[in-house]
Amino acid sequence: MLTSRSVLRALALASALVASTQALGQAVPARQANPSQPQAATYRPEFGTMWTFDAPPLDYWRRTYGFAPDQKWLDHVRLSSVRLPICSASFVSSRGLVMTNHHCGRECTAGVSPPDSNYIQTGFAARTLADEKKCAGLYVDQLQSIQNVTDRVRAAITGNTPAEQAAQRSAVISQLQNECNQQTQLTCQVVTLYNGGIYSMYRYRRFNDIRLVMAPEGDIAFYGGDPDNFTYPRYDLDLTLLRVYENGQPYSPPDYLKWSPAGAVENELVFVVGNPGSTGRLNTISQMEFLRDVGYPATLAAYKRVLAIYAELARTDTSAARRYQNDVFGVANSQKAVTGYRVGLLDTLSMAKKRAFEQEFRQRIAANPQLQAQYGGTWEAIAQAQRELATFSPQLRYYGFGGGSQLLQLGAGLVRVATESSKPDSARLPQYRGAGLNNIRAQLTQPIPIDTAYERLAIAAQLRAAQSALPANDPFIRVALGGRTPEAVAADIVRNTKVGDPAFRQSLLQGGEAQVNASTDRLIVWVRAVDPLSRQVTTRANALNAIIAANSEKIGQAIFAAYGTALPPDATFTLRISDGLVKSFPSNGTIAPYKTTFYGLYERSAAFDDKDPFKLPKRWVERKNNLDLTTPYNFVSTNDIIGGNSGSPVINKNAEVVGLVFDSNIEGISNRFIFSSDVGRTVSVHSRGIVEALRKMYDGSRIADELQGR
Amino acid sequence: MLTSRSVLRALALASALVASTQALGQAVPARQANPSQPQAATYRPEFGTMWTFDAPPLDYWRRTYGFAPDQKWLDHVRLSSVRLPICSASFVSSRGLVMTNHHCGRECTAGVSPPDSNYIQTGFAARTLADEKKCAGLYVDQLQSIQNVTDRVRAAITGNTPAEQAAQRSAVISQLQNECNQQTQLTCQVVTLYNGGIYSMYRYRRFNDIRLVMAPEGDIAFYGGDPDNFTYPRYDLDLTLLRVYENGQPYSPPDYLKWSPAGAVENELVFVVGNPGSTGRLNTISQMEFLRDVGYPATLAAYKRVLAIYAELARTDTSAARRYQNDVFGVANSQKAVTGYRVGLLDTLSMAKKRAFEQEFRQRIAANPQLQAQYGGTWEAIAQAQRELATFSPQLRYYGFGGGSQLLQLGAGLVRVATESSKPDSARLPQYRGAGLNNIRAQLTQPIPIDTAYERLAIAAQLRAAQSALPANDPFIRVALGGRTPEAVAADIVRNTKVGDPAFRQSLLQGGEAQVNASTDRLIVWVRAVDPLSRQVTTRANALNAIIAANSEKIGQAIFAAYGTALPPDATFTLRISDGLVKSFPSNGTIAPYKTTFYGLYERSAAFDDKDPFKLPKRWVERKNNLDLTTPYNFVSTNDIIGGNSGSPVINKNAEVVGLVFDSNIEGISNRFIFSSDVGRTVSVHSRGIVEALRKMYDGSRIADELQGR
């Protein structure tokens, strides 16, 4: 699947931000021309195809495919699309059916399960409307309009320092959102495109009554589990069907996607409409090199350590394997994704293309004295900051409280809340400013289960890694270990701390700085000793990252100044439309076919002797003979997607559903920084597979008829 | 499939050599201890597991698998194995059934087809013994015994120069073979192991009455065609069943392999018994680097040119696509193989292992003054010769008559036969010495079809490649092109030569040197002009290659002196036994299962919309419902194989057939130089798939019963 855990968290935050804003401002239809858009430049494939709905590349489409949709088509498709808190989705019937992925509806599916059963295990298909189950707290957002507000944002930024400018930017964005929310009663969000090259107001209609109509068993939705995750050929029914209700009745959306009779066909033009979360295609070469050589290798090493800890726990405690199954999967998923990101950065051909682009881009800027004055120094400023960051990267990583230990995090929180509380707001560590302090204080009082076996291993592993990455005479090593082994320090801390006890934390929080300073709790003592070193490197890194952020913003503005919307902006978890072809690709010495069929599902089960994670759900064994095994099941296309696109519809030129996006192949993961459709592919459930499964496996003809408009 | 065309040719030659020898000498059973074997050293995985039957690594097997067969088991397995002219095979029933690959029996299957049909297309299964069809000219050889004859060979080599030594070696080997043939009435061959570290007499019993029992359709035997060739997962029934007859009756072999009821099971120990053709694991680093950087890149460029020519022909002439289908496949197969060989050499980790081995090996030699005196200089001698070869590699490749043109080859033959005939034998080019001259003369009088469209393209492509590889002022370019374009020269030669006419060739051969020198035929004139340059570089290269050959022989001897039979010798198309496990492997971001089933066959057909080369034969569509689709069909194991192993049985600890080797996966091709079982795998037809297909698809219960001993 697409959405890595960390992406999930980031997106959940972004979404929470949107949710917390209220309404004002004049709705402007999406088709309105963008007034500040510079003249068109040539499309560059390495920037991908995540187009915004207010700047569709009609000429490029016409040239490439002999097809360009009209505004009516674009409006219809935009209004047929909806966004879930962390996924994409679409209206697919006249009575408000919404199609998304199984992993996007997972929380609802689990939540509406009866006490004696779990729909994630058993699957669920509502026989009648009355059987459809309300998903607590779930909502979908439908994009009503996009308005360019760049001029208003820019006008408000008058300060001289990055800090002043950032505060002014935040303020004007909040103000614009509030105005819009109040004026329109819509959910409004100012979206920062091209790192600030454009600011756009996105206005959403929110639907709050969402009910579960159908979800298959988790084992068929995520068939092949972690091994098959991010790969193709693939055999997953990664589907949830929801229904939007209004006033207790199914909602009849004026715009919804009709169902294609044929489904995706080899070599046909298809569009993916959804909300890609985050890409790094505007990154400079120096940023990419830092990730490739410093950032990602360290991240991957950390994943490896965590997985080793889970494996160690499972070896000695059989229940641990079950208990940590989701965490293991989450880390393995991230590991596969980050490995893929790095593969892209290690590809010398792709990097050469990127280098050539950067050179040409800098020449364009240099050719215009005004642009050169404004942006000429940005690349070197970023490169210098990256170089400096690289010089103390091990210190930044290990001076502190990382490595997955809950206890270290709690201990650090307690010490820092005490220290920061006594300072004026502006002098605090960034996370402790404003509402931050109280939020962290509140979190510290929550009950958090502590697994001491895990804690011992995690702390020891982190200290061992520090020991091997830092010089022997490093001050942190001296303070943190005091001449003892990592294992001894970890065991000592875990044995002799009460920080795992919420009451103890509560009492320390109440006692304030004095009590924290006087505490003889082994963990608190340890944190107090380590914290000054940690603050020092963090402060130094924050300053450098601020330089990078400010200059990245300039890069985005410069790209927009030089190329306009000929290059799509980086992903922002907002609605995009990506063009592509249904297409096989060279793989494993041969050809990966453009589609799979149900035969392949039964092959994979038989080839692995039906062992986990290739075990078929009972229903799929018992009802096998009902199926036409030649029915297309999954397929691939060259569309440009990333985490957040999960649940996006794949549509044909008639705006009919031909599939449901649920993953990228492993070759496509490296598209994060440099897009290529040579072998990278979007993986989708085929529309014919969905209908066949509904009718033959889930007694879901009611639903299939509705999808097919019968 | 395993056997590349070039390997096929080489093996056919090797086999012809064996066939041309006659009989003498004392048969010694294979179990006799090898008297000159030095003390055991540690097994090194990068040298693979192609063990000879007279030096099975019993300790290593016992240590690794807790299993080591006794001598009876080894004799039984050896005598159950047979060798076809270019493949491996085995006795698999008490009535002389022989199992091999479809591509090994192809010539017989096509040859015995009735005039109105082709068994390659239709498949064939004899209903009764009487229906079994005699394969003209086919024979199988059964290895009776192995005797170490190193001392006798060495004693005969007394000369001082490499040329003298080579002649003496040839003479003594011929003498030993003749003695053996006469004494035993067996087919005897002296096999050079470890490049001359050991000479072994292999004695074979030959069976000449071989009949076709069963062969499936070519389209199911080689399902997936060129794309799936050398890959896995795989779905091929690459099977031919033959029967050995004696005196017009089925032969009852005292030793044959019984059929395993279960077939190959995940993680079980299995052995492959067969005749691997050729490996390069004793090559030095400098030889490998030459191939990696000079030899293979040029070979791959040549394949690319030839494929481009076939594609060009197919574009303008629809019949050409059909006509050249086999050639295109042959080149594509070689291209895939050589690409794979090079991948192994480009793998820095593998090469680092090899480098470490070479260093350790040289230290072992250096530690013994006698060995150091004998072998210490070999690595540098080879490296120096390789370096010098590299300096004129483009000249060597392009000064001459290559590029696939029949006309250039014929023209060169005519000119050279004339020139060489007038010299004393020892002064001739090597191929024209002894019987060579008359053989070449005879070949030149054969009718050879000439495709002028192909010839024009091939000559032009070769000259274009020469033009781009050689400096502008190169003498060959001046002489060969004379200021014209490659296309003009090619068109001129093809239009204005009669060399394609056998009668013209005959008349030139009869006219001798004078007539050749006087000829105004455009091609003969061109060859006369180019030939001196060609001879010059060829002579220089021959001298360097002789140095490399003589020193490679020393390397082999040195390896044997330092490690004994702890490292298996390079492949020699003689019987070997390789140990391995039935085992899945990491592939394509996920796991390739240890086996496939018939479900996968139908998946692959459906996923490609049953398009060529994924089209199912009619029988497999019509009788699909007869099959148990969960039956294991193909599987993989970690055994060590290469071209020549095609048709080898895979057996379990009970010496029962569990499968039939037919290919390597693409990851395994690079094992040619450095063996690794990380991801390289042997691909086999599963014994259960064979029986299921015989019974359900081919009305072959008579045959299946015989295999299963019913």
Short mmCIF file of N, CA and C in Angstrom, two decimals, chain A residues 79-85 87-102 104-105 108-109 129 132 135 138-142 205-216 238-245 250-253 255-257 259 275 646-649 657 659-660 690 694 703 706-707:
data_model
loop_
_atom_site.label_atom_id
_atom_site.label_comp_id
_atom_site.label_asym_id
_atom_site.label_seq_id
_atom_site.Cartn_x
_atom_site.Cartn_y
_atom_site.Cartn_z
N LEU A 79 -15.65 17.51 -8.83
CA LEU A 79 -16.76 17.42 -7.87
C LEU A 79 -17.12 15.97 -7.56
N SER A 80 -16.72 15.06 -8.42
CA SER A 80 -16.95 13.63 -8.15
C SER A 80 -15.91 13.09 -7.17
N SER A 81 -14.84 13.84 -6.94
CA SER A 81 -13.76 13.38 -6.07
C SER A 81 -13.96 13.90 -4.66
N VAL A 82 -13.60 13.08 -3.68
CA VAL A 82 -13.64 13.57 -2.29
C VAL A 82 -12.37 13.15 -1.58
N ARG A 83 -12.12 13.83 -0.45
CA ARG A 83 -10.93 13.53 0.33
C ARG A 83 -11.33 13.01 1.69
N LEU A 84 -10.72 11.91 2.11
CA LEU A 84 -10.88 11.41 3.48
C LEU A 84 -9.76 12.01 4.32
N PRO A 85 -9.82 11.87 5.65
CA PRO A 85 -8.77 12.51 6.47
C PRO A 85 -7.35 12.18 6.02
N CYS A 87 -6.76 9.98 3.02
CA CYS A 87 -6.81 9.25 1.76
C CYS A 87 -7.61 10.01 0.72
N SER A 88 -7.72 9.41 -0.45
CA SER A 88 -8.53 9.95 -1.52
C SER A 88 -9.72 9.02 -1.76
N ALA A 89 -10.74 9.52 -2.44
CA ALA A 89 -11.95 8.73 -2.66
C ALA A 89 -12.78 9.40 -3.75
N SER A 90 -13.90 8.76 -4.10
CA SER A 90 -14.75 9.39 -5.13
C SER A 90 -16.19 8.92 -4.99
N PHE A 91 -17.12 9.79 -5.43
CA PHE A 91 -18.52 9.39 -5.55
C PHE A 91 -18.66 8.48 -6.76
N VAL A 92 -19.28 7.32 -6.56
CA VAL A 92 -19.39 6.37 -7.67
C VAL A 92 -20.83 5.88 -7.90
N SER A 93 -21.82 6.56 -7.34
CA SER A 93 -23.21 6.23 -7.68
C SER A 93 -24.09 7.44 -7.46
N SER A 94 -25.27 7.37 -8.03
CA SER A 94 -26.22 8.48 -7.89
C SER A 94 -26.79 8.56 -6.49
N ARG A 95 -26.53 7.53 -5.69
CA ARG A 95 -27.06 7.55 -4.32
C ARG A 95 -25.94 7.68 -3.29
N GLY A 96 -24.82 8.27 -3.71
CA GLY A 96 -23.81 8.69 -2.74
C GLY A 96 -22.81 7.63 -2.32
N LEU A 97 -22.70 6.53 -3.08
CA LEU A 97 -21.65 5.56 -2.77
C LEU A 97 -20.30 6.23 -2.94
N VAL A 98 -19.39 5.97 -2.00
CA VAL A 98 -18.03 6.51 -2.08
C VAL A 98 -17.05 5.33 -2.09
N MET A 99 -16.14 5.34 -3.04
CA MET A 99 -15.17 4.24 -3.18
C MET A 99 -13.81 4.70 -2.66
N THR A 100 -13.23 3.89 -1.79
CA THR A 100 -11.86 4.17 -1.35
C THR A 100 -11.18 2.84 -1.05
N ASN A 101 -9.98 2.90 -0.48
CA ASN A 101 -9.24 1.66 -0.19
C ASN A 101 -9.68 1.06 1.14
N HIS A 102 -9.42 -0.23 1.25
CA HIS A 102 -9.68 -0.92 2.51
C HIS A 102 -8.87 -0.29 3.63
N CYS A 104 -7.95 2.65 3.97
CA CYS A 104 -8.44 3.99 4.29
C CYS A 104 -9.68 3.94 5.18
N GLY A 105 -10.45 2.85 5.04
CA GLY A 105 -11.67 2.72 5.83
C GLY A 105 -11.49 1.82 7.05
N CYS A 108 -12.98 2.74 10.53
CA CYS A 108 -14.45 2.62 10.55
C CYS A 108 -14.84 1.15 10.57
N THR A 109 -14.24 0.35 9.69
CA THR A 109 -14.61 -1.07 9.58
C THR A 109 -14.42 -1.79 10.91
N LEU A 129 -29.93 -0.93 2.77
CA LEU A 129 -29.54 0.39 3.26
C LEU A 129 -29.53 0.41 4.78
N GLU A 132 -26.37 -0.51 6.65
CA GLU A 132 -25.15 0.29 6.53
C GLU A 132 -24.84 0.96 7.86
N CYS A 135 -19.96 5.49 10.45
CA CYS A 135 -18.56 5.55 10.87
C CYS A 135 -18.38 6.75 11.79
N LEU A 138 -15.97 10.07 11.03
CA LEU A 138 -15.42 10.13 9.67
C LEU A 138 -16.14 11.22 8.87
N TYR A 139 -15.41 11.89 8.00
CA TYR A 139 -16.01 12.89 7.12
C TYR A 139 -15.30 12.83 5.77
N VAL A 140 -15.94 13.36 4.74
CA VAL A 140 -15.28 13.51 3.45
C VAL A 140 -15.42 14.95 3.00
N ASP A 141 -14.38 15.43 2.30
CA ASP A 141 -14.37 16.83 1.84
C ASP A 141 -14.40 16.84 0.31
N GLN A 142 -15.26 17.72 -0.23
CA GLN A 142 -15.40 17.82 -1.68
C GLN A 142 -14.93 19.21 -2.10
N ARG A 205 -16.56 21.42 0.63
CA ARG A 205 -17.81 21.09 1.32
C ARG A 205 -17.55 19.80 2.10
N ARG A 206 -17.92 19.83 3.37
CA ARG A 206 -17.68 18.66 4.22
C ARG A 206 -18.97 17.88 4.46
N PHE A 207 -18.87 16.54 4.30
CA PHE A 207 -19.99 15.65 4.62
C PHE A 207 -19.62 14.85 5.85
N ASN A 208 -20.53 14.83 6.84
CA ASN A 208 -20.18 14.23 8.13
C ASN A 208 -20.87 12.91 8.44
N ASP A 209 -21.89 12.58 7.64
CA ASP A 209 -22.60 11.31 7.93
C ASP A 209 -22.15 10.27 6.90
N ILE A 210 -21.18 9.47 7.29
CA ILE A 210 -20.57 8.50 6.37
C ILE A 210 -20.82 7.12 6.94
N ARG A 211 -21.29 6.20 6.09
CA ARG A 211 -21.62 4.86 6.60
C ARG A 211 -20.89 3.78 5.79
N LEU A 212 -20.60 2.72 6.50
CA LEU A 212 -19.89 1.61 5.86
C LEU A 212 -20.87 0.75 5.07
N VAL A 213 -20.61 0.55 3.79
CA VAL A 213 -21.47 -0.28 2.93
C VAL A 213 -20.83 -1.65 2.72
N MET A 214 -19.54 -1.64 2.45
CA MET A 214 -18.88 -2.92 2.15
C MET A 214 -17.38 -2.81 2.37
N ALA A 215 -16.82 -3.83 3.01
CA ALA A 215 -15.37 -3.95 3.12
C ALA A 215 -15.04 -5.43 3.12
N PRO A 216 -14.13 -5.87 2.29
CA PRO A 216 -13.78 -7.30 2.28
C PRO A 216 -12.91 -7.64 3.49
N ASP A 238 -8.24 -4.13 -2.45
CA ASP A 238 -8.05 -3.08 -1.43
C ASP A 238 -9.16 -2.04 -1.56
N LEU A 239 -10.33 -2.44 -1.10
CA LEU A 239 -11.56 -1.69 -1.37
C LEU A 239 -12.37 -1.47 -0.10
N THR A 240 -12.88 -0.25 0.10
CA THR A 240 -13.99 -0.01 1.03
C THR A 240 -15.02 0.80 0.27
N LEU A 241 -16.30 0.44 0.44
CA LEU A 241 -17.37 1.27 -0.10
C LEU A 241 -18.10 1.90 1.07
N LEU A 242 -18.21 3.22 1.00
CA LEU A 242 -18.90 3.99 2.02
C LEU A 242 -20.10 4.65 1.35
N ARG A 243 -20.99 5.21 2.16
CA ARG A 243 -22.08 6.00 1.56
C ARG A 243 -22.23 7.29 2.36
N VAL A 244 -22.37 8.38 1.60
CA VAL A 244 -22.62 9.68 2.23
C VAL A 244 -24.13 9.83 2.44
N TYR A 245 -24.49 10.18 3.65
CA TYR A 245 -25.90 10.44 3.99
C TYR A 245 -26.08 11.93 4.29
N PRO A 250 -29.63 8.63 1.97
CA PRO A 250 -28.50 8.64 1.04
C PRO A 250 -28.46 9.96 0.28
N TYR A 251 -27.28 10.52 0.21
CA TYR A 251 -27.07 11.78 -0.51
C TYR A 251 -26.99 11.52 -2.01
N SER A 252 -27.64 12.36 -2.80
CA SER A 252 -27.58 12.20 -4.26
C SER A 252 -26.65 13.24 -4.85
N PRO A 253 -25.42 12.88 -5.08
CA PRO A 253 -24.48 13.89 -5.56
C PRO A 253 -24.79 14.28 -7.01
N ASP A 255 -22.71 15.28 -9.05
CA ASP A 255 -21.60 14.73 -9.84
C ASP A 255 -21.09 13.45 -9.20
N TYR A 256 -21.06 12.40 -9.99
CA TYR A 256 -20.42 11.15 -9.54
C TYR A 256 -19.86 10.44 -10.76
N LEU A 257 -18.92 9.55 -10.55
CA LEU A 257 -18.26 8.85 -11.66
C LEU A 257 -19.06 7.62 -12.05
N TRP A 259 -19.57 3.95 -13.98
CA TRP A 259 -18.74 2.74 -14.00
C TRP A 259 -18.46 2.34 -15.45
N ASN A 275 -5.34 12.93 -3.98
CA ASN A 275 -4.63 13.90 -3.16
C ASN A 275 -3.25 13.39 -2.73
N SER A 646 -3.90 6.99 -2.08
CA SER A 646 -4.64 5.76 -1.78
C SER A 646 -6.14 6.02 -1.89
N GLY A 647 -6.82 5.19 -2.66
CA GLY A 647 -8.27 5.34 -2.80
C GLY A 647 -8.69 6.21 -3.96
N SER A 648 -7.72 6.76 -4.71
CA SER A 648 -8.05 7.58 -5.87
C SER A 648 -8.73 6.74 -6.95
N PRO A 649 -9.74 7.28 -7.62
CA PRO A 649 -10.29 6.56 -8.77
C PRO A 649 -9.35 6.68 -9.96
N VAL A 657 -15.17 5.14 -14.15
CA VAL A 657 -14.24 4.41 -13.29
C VAL A 657 -13.73 3.16 -14.00
N GLY A 659 -10.75 1.79 -12.45
CA GLY A 659 -9.96 1.17 -11.39
C GLY A 659 -9.88 2.01 -10.14
N LEU A 660 -9.20 1.47 -9.14
CA LEU A 660 -9.08 2.07 -7.81
C LEU A 660 -7.61 1.97 -7.38
N ILE A 690 -13.66 -5.67 -9.10
CA ILE A 690 -14.51 -5.21 -8.00
C ILE A 690 -15.92 -5.75 -8.15
N LEU A 694 -17.86 -8.45 -5.81
CA LEU A 694 -19.10 -8.08 -5.12
C LEU A 694 -20.21 -9.09 -5.42
N ILE A 703 -25.17 -3.82 -4.46
CA ILE A 703 -24.15 -2.78 -4.56
C ILE A 703 -23.57 -2.72 -5.97
N GLU A 706 -25.84 -1.01 -8.28
CA GLU A 706 -25.81 0.43 -8.06
C GLU A 706 -24.59 1.05 -8.75
N LEU A 707 -23.42 0.39 -8.60
CA LEU A 707 -22.20 0.89 -9.25
C LEU A 707 -22.38 0.92 -10.76
#
